[in-house]
CSV table of C-alpha atoms in Angstrom, one decimal:
chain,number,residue,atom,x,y,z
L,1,UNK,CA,-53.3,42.8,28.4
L,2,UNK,CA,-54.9,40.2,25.6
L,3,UNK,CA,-55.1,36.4,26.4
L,4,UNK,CA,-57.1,33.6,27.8
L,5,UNK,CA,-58.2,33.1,31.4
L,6,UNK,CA,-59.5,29.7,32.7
L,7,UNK,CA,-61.0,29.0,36.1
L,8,UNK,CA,-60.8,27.9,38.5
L,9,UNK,CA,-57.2,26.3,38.4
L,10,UNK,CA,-58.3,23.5,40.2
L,11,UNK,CA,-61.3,21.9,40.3
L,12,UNK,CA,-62.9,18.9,42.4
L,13,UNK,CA,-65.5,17.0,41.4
L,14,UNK,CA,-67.8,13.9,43.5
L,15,UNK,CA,-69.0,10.6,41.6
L,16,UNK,CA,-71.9,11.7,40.2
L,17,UNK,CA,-71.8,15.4,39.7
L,18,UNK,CA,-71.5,17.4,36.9
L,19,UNK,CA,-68.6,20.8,36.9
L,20,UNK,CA,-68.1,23.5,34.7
L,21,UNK,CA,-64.8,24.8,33.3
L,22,UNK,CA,-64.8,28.9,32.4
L,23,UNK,CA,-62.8,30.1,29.6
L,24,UNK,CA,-62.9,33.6,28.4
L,25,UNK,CA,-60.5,35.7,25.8
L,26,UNK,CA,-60.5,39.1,25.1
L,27,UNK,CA,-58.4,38.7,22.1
L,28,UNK,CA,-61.6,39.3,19.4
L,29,UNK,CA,-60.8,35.8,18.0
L,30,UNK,CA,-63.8,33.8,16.8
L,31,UNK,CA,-62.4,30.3,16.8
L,32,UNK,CA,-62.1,28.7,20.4
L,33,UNK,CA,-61.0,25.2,21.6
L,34,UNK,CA,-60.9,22.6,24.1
L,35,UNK,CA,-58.4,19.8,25.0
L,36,UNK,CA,-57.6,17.2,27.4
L,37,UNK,CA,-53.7,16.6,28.7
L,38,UNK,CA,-53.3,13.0,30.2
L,39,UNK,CA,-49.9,12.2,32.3
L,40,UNK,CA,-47.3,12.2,30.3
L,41,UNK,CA,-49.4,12.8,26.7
L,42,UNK,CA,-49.8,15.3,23.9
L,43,UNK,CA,-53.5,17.1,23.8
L,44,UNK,CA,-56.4,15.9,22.6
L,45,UNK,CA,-59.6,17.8,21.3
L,46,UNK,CA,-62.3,17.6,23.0
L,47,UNK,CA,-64.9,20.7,21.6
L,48,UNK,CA,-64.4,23.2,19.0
L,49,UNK,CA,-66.3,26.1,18.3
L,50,UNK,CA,-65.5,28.3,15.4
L,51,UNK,CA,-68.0,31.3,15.4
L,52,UNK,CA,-71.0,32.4,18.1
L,53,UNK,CA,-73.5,29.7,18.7
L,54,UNK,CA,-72.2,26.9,16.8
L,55,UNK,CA,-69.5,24.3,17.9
L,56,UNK,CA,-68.8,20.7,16.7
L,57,UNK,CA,-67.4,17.8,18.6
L,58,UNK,CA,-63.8,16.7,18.9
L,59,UNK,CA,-62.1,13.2,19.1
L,60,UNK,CA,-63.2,12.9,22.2
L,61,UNK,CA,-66.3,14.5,23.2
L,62,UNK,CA,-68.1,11.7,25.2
L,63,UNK,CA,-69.1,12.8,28.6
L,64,UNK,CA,-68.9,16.5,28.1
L,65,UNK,CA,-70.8,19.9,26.6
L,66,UNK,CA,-70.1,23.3,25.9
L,67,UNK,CA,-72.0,26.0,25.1
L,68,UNK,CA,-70.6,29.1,23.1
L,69,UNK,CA,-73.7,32.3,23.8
L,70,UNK,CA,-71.0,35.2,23.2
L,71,UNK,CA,-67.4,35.3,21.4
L,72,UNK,CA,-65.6,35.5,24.2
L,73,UNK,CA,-66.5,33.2,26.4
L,74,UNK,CA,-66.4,28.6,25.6
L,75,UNK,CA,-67.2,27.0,29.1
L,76,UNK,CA,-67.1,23.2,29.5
L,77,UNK,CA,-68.7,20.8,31.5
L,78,UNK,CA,-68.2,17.9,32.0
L,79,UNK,CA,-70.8,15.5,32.7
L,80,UNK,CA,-71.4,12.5,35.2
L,81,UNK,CA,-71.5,10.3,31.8
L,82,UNK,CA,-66.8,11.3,31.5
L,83,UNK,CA,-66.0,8.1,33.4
L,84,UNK,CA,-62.4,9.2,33.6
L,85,UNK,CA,-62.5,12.7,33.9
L,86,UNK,CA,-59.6,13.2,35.8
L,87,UNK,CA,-57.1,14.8,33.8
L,88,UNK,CA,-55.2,18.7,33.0
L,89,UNK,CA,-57.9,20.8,30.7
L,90,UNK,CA,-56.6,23.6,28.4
L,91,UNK,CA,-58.4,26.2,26.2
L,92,UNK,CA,-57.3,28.2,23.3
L,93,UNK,CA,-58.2,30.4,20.6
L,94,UNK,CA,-57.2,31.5,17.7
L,95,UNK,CA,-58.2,34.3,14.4
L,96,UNK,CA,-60.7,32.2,12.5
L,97,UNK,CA,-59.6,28.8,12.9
L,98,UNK,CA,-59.4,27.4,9.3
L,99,UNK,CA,-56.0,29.5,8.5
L,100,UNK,CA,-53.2,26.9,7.8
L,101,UNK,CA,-50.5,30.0,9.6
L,102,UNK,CA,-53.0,30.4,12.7
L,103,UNK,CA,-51.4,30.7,16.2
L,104,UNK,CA,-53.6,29.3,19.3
L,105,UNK,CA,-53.0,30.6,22.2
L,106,UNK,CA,-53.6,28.7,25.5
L,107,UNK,CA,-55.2,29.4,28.7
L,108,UNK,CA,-53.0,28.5,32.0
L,109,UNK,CA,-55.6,25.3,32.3
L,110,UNK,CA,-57.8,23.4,34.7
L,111,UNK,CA,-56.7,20.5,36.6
L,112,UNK,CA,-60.0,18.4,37.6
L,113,UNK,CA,-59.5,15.8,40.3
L,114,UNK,CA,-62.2,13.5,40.8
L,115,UNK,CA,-62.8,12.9,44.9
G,1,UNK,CA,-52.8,16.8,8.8
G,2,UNK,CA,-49.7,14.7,8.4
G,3,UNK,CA,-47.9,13.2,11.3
G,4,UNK,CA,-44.0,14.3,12.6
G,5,UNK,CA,-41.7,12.1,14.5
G,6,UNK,CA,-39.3,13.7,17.4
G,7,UNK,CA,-36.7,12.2,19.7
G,8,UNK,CA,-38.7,11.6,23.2
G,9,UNK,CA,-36.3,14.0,25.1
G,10,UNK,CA,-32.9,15.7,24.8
G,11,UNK,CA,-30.1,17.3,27.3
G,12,UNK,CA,-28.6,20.9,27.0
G,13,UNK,CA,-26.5,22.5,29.0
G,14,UNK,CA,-27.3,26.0,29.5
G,15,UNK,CA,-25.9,29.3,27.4
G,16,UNK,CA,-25.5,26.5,24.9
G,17,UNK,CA,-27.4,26.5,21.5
G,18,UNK,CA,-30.0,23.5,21.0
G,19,UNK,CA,-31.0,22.2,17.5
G,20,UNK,CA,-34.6,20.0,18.1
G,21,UNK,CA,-35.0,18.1,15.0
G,22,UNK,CA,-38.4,17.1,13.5
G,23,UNK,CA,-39.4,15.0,10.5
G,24,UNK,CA,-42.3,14.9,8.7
G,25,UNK,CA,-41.6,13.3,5.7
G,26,UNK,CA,-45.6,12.6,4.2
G,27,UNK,CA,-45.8,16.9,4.0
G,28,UNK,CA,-47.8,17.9,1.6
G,29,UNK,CA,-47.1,21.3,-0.1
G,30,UNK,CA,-49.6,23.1,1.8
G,31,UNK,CA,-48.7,22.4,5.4
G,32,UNK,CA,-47.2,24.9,7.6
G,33,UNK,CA,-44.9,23.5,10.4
G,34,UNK,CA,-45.9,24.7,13.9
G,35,UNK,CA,-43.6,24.7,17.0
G,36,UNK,CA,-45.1,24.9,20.3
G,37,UNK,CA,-44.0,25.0,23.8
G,38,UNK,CA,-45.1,23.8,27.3
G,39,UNK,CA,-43.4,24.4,30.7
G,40,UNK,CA,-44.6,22.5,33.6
G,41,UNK,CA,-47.9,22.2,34.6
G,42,UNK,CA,-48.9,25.5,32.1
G,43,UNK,CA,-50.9,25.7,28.8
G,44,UNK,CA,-48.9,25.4,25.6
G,45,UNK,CA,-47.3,28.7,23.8
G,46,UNK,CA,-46.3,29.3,20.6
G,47,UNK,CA,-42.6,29.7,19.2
G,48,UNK,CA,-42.4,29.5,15.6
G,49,UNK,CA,-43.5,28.9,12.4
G,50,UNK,CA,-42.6,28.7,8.8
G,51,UNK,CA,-44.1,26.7,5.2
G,52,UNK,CA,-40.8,27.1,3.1
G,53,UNK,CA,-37.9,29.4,4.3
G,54,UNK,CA,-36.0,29.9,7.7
G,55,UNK,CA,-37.5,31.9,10.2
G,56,UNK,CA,-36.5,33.8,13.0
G,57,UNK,CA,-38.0,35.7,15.9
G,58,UNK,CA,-36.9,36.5,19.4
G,59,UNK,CA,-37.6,33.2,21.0
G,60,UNK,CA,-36.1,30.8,18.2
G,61,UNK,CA,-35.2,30.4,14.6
G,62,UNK,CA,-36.8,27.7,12.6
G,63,UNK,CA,-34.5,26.1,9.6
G,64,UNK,CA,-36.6,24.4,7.4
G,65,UNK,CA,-34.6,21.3,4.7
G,66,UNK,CA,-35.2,22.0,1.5
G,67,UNK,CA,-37.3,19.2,0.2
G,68,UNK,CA,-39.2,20.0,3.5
G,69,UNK,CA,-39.5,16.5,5.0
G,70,UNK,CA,-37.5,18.1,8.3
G,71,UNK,CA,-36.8,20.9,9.9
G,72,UNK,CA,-35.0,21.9,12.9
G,73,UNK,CA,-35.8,24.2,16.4
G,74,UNK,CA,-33.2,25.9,17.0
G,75,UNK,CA,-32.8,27.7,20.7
G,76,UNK,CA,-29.3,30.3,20.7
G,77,UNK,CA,-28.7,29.8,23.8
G,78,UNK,CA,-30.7,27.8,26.4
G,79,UNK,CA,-31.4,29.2,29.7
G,80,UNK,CA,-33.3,27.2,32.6
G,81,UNK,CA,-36.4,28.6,31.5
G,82,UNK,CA,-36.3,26.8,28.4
G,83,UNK,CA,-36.8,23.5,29.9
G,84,UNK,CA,-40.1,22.4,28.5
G,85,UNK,CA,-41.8,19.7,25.9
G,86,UNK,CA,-41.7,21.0,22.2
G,87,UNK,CA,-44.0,20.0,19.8
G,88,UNK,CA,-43.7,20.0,16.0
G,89,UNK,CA,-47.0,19.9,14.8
G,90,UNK,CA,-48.4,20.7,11.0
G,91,UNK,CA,-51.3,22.3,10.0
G,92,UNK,CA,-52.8,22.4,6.8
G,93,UNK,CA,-55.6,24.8,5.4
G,94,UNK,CA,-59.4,24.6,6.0
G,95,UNK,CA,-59.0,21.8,8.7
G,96,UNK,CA,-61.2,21.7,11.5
G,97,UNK,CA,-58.6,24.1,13.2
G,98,UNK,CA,-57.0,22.3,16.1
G,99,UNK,CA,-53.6,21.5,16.7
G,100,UNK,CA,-52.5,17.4,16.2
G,101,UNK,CA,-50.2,17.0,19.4
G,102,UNK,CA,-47.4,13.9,19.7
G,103,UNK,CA,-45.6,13.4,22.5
G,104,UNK,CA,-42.7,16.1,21.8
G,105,UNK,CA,-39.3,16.9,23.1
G,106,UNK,CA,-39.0,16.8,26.5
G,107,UNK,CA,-36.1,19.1,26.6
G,108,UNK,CA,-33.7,19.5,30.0
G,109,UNK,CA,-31.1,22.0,30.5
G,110,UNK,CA,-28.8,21.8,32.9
G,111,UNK,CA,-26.9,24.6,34.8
């Protein structure tokens, strides 16, 4: 079956130290994303990438990274420099990304809990 | 992408039909109105979407007012599993490509 897989599901992280998110889809799509879910919020972009080896920052992209080497795969990490990293982390792709009628579809998400 | 305003939760009772209303009344003619789902603690899905007309699938039907400044979820017949936040969300062409999430729906349905 197609979709998104993100691991691990949760994730612990010391002051200090800097983690890494995976995301991989086998759905072919070239456009991939990254949010942030706060408690009780909608999501909020973080990283967006919309074809191999080229990404551009969200609304929020202070204290984190991403890399994007091959279509199917968008990891994060998030650096010692995301003072309040602790929060649910979802990625999604979609088609192409600039199509008005694109559908994203979500991984199940990371929750990162800082120790 | 222009911004939509929904009711911070509603109640259902279940094998009811639901109608989650949305407004967005500063659409411009090119935005497509998104509905999304998310259970508890999972990544959002999609439901539906439409620019002009209604629009049904299996999971919902989307009726859409005719100078566009609302529209309306509606869920046949809720069952437990429907219990989730919805989001109305619009997109419009050649934006950066992510979604604008509110706050949504929450939506309950009781047994």
């Amino acid at each position: 079956d197609g979709g998104i897989t993100q691991s691990p599901k949760y994730l612990f992280r010391k002051e200090g130290q800097n983690v890494t998110l995976s995301c991989e889809q086998n759905l072919n799509h070239d456009a991939m994303y990254w949010y942030r879910q706060d408690p009780g919020q909608g999501l909020r972009l973080i990283y967006y990438s919309q074809i191999v080896n080229d990404f551009q920052k969200g609304d929020i992209a202070e204290g984190y990274s991403v890399s994007r080497e091959k279509k199917e795969s968008f990891p994060l990490t998030v650096t010692s420099a995301q003072k309040n990293p602790t929060a649910f982390y979802l990625c999604a792709s979609s088609i192409g990304g600039q199509g008005a009628w694109e559908t994203q579809y979500f991984g199940p998400g990371t929750r990162l809990l800082v120790l | 992408d222009a911004k939509t305003t929904q009711p911070n939760s509603m109640e259902s009772n279940e094998e009811e039909p639901v109608h989650l209303p949305c407004n967005h009344s500063t659409i411009s003619g090119t935005d497509y109105i998104h509905w999304y789902r998310q259970l508890p603690s999972q990544g959002p899905e999609y439901v539906i979407h439409g620019l002009t007309s209604n629009v049904n699938n299996r999971m919902a039907s989307l009726a859409i007012a005719e100078d566009r400044k609302s529209s309306t979820l509606i869920l046949h017949r809720a069952t437990l599993r429907d219990a989730a936040v919805y989001y109305c969300i619009l997109r419009d062409w050649g934006s950066q490509g992510n979604l604008i999430f509110g706050k949504g729906t929450k939506l309950s349905v009781k047994p």
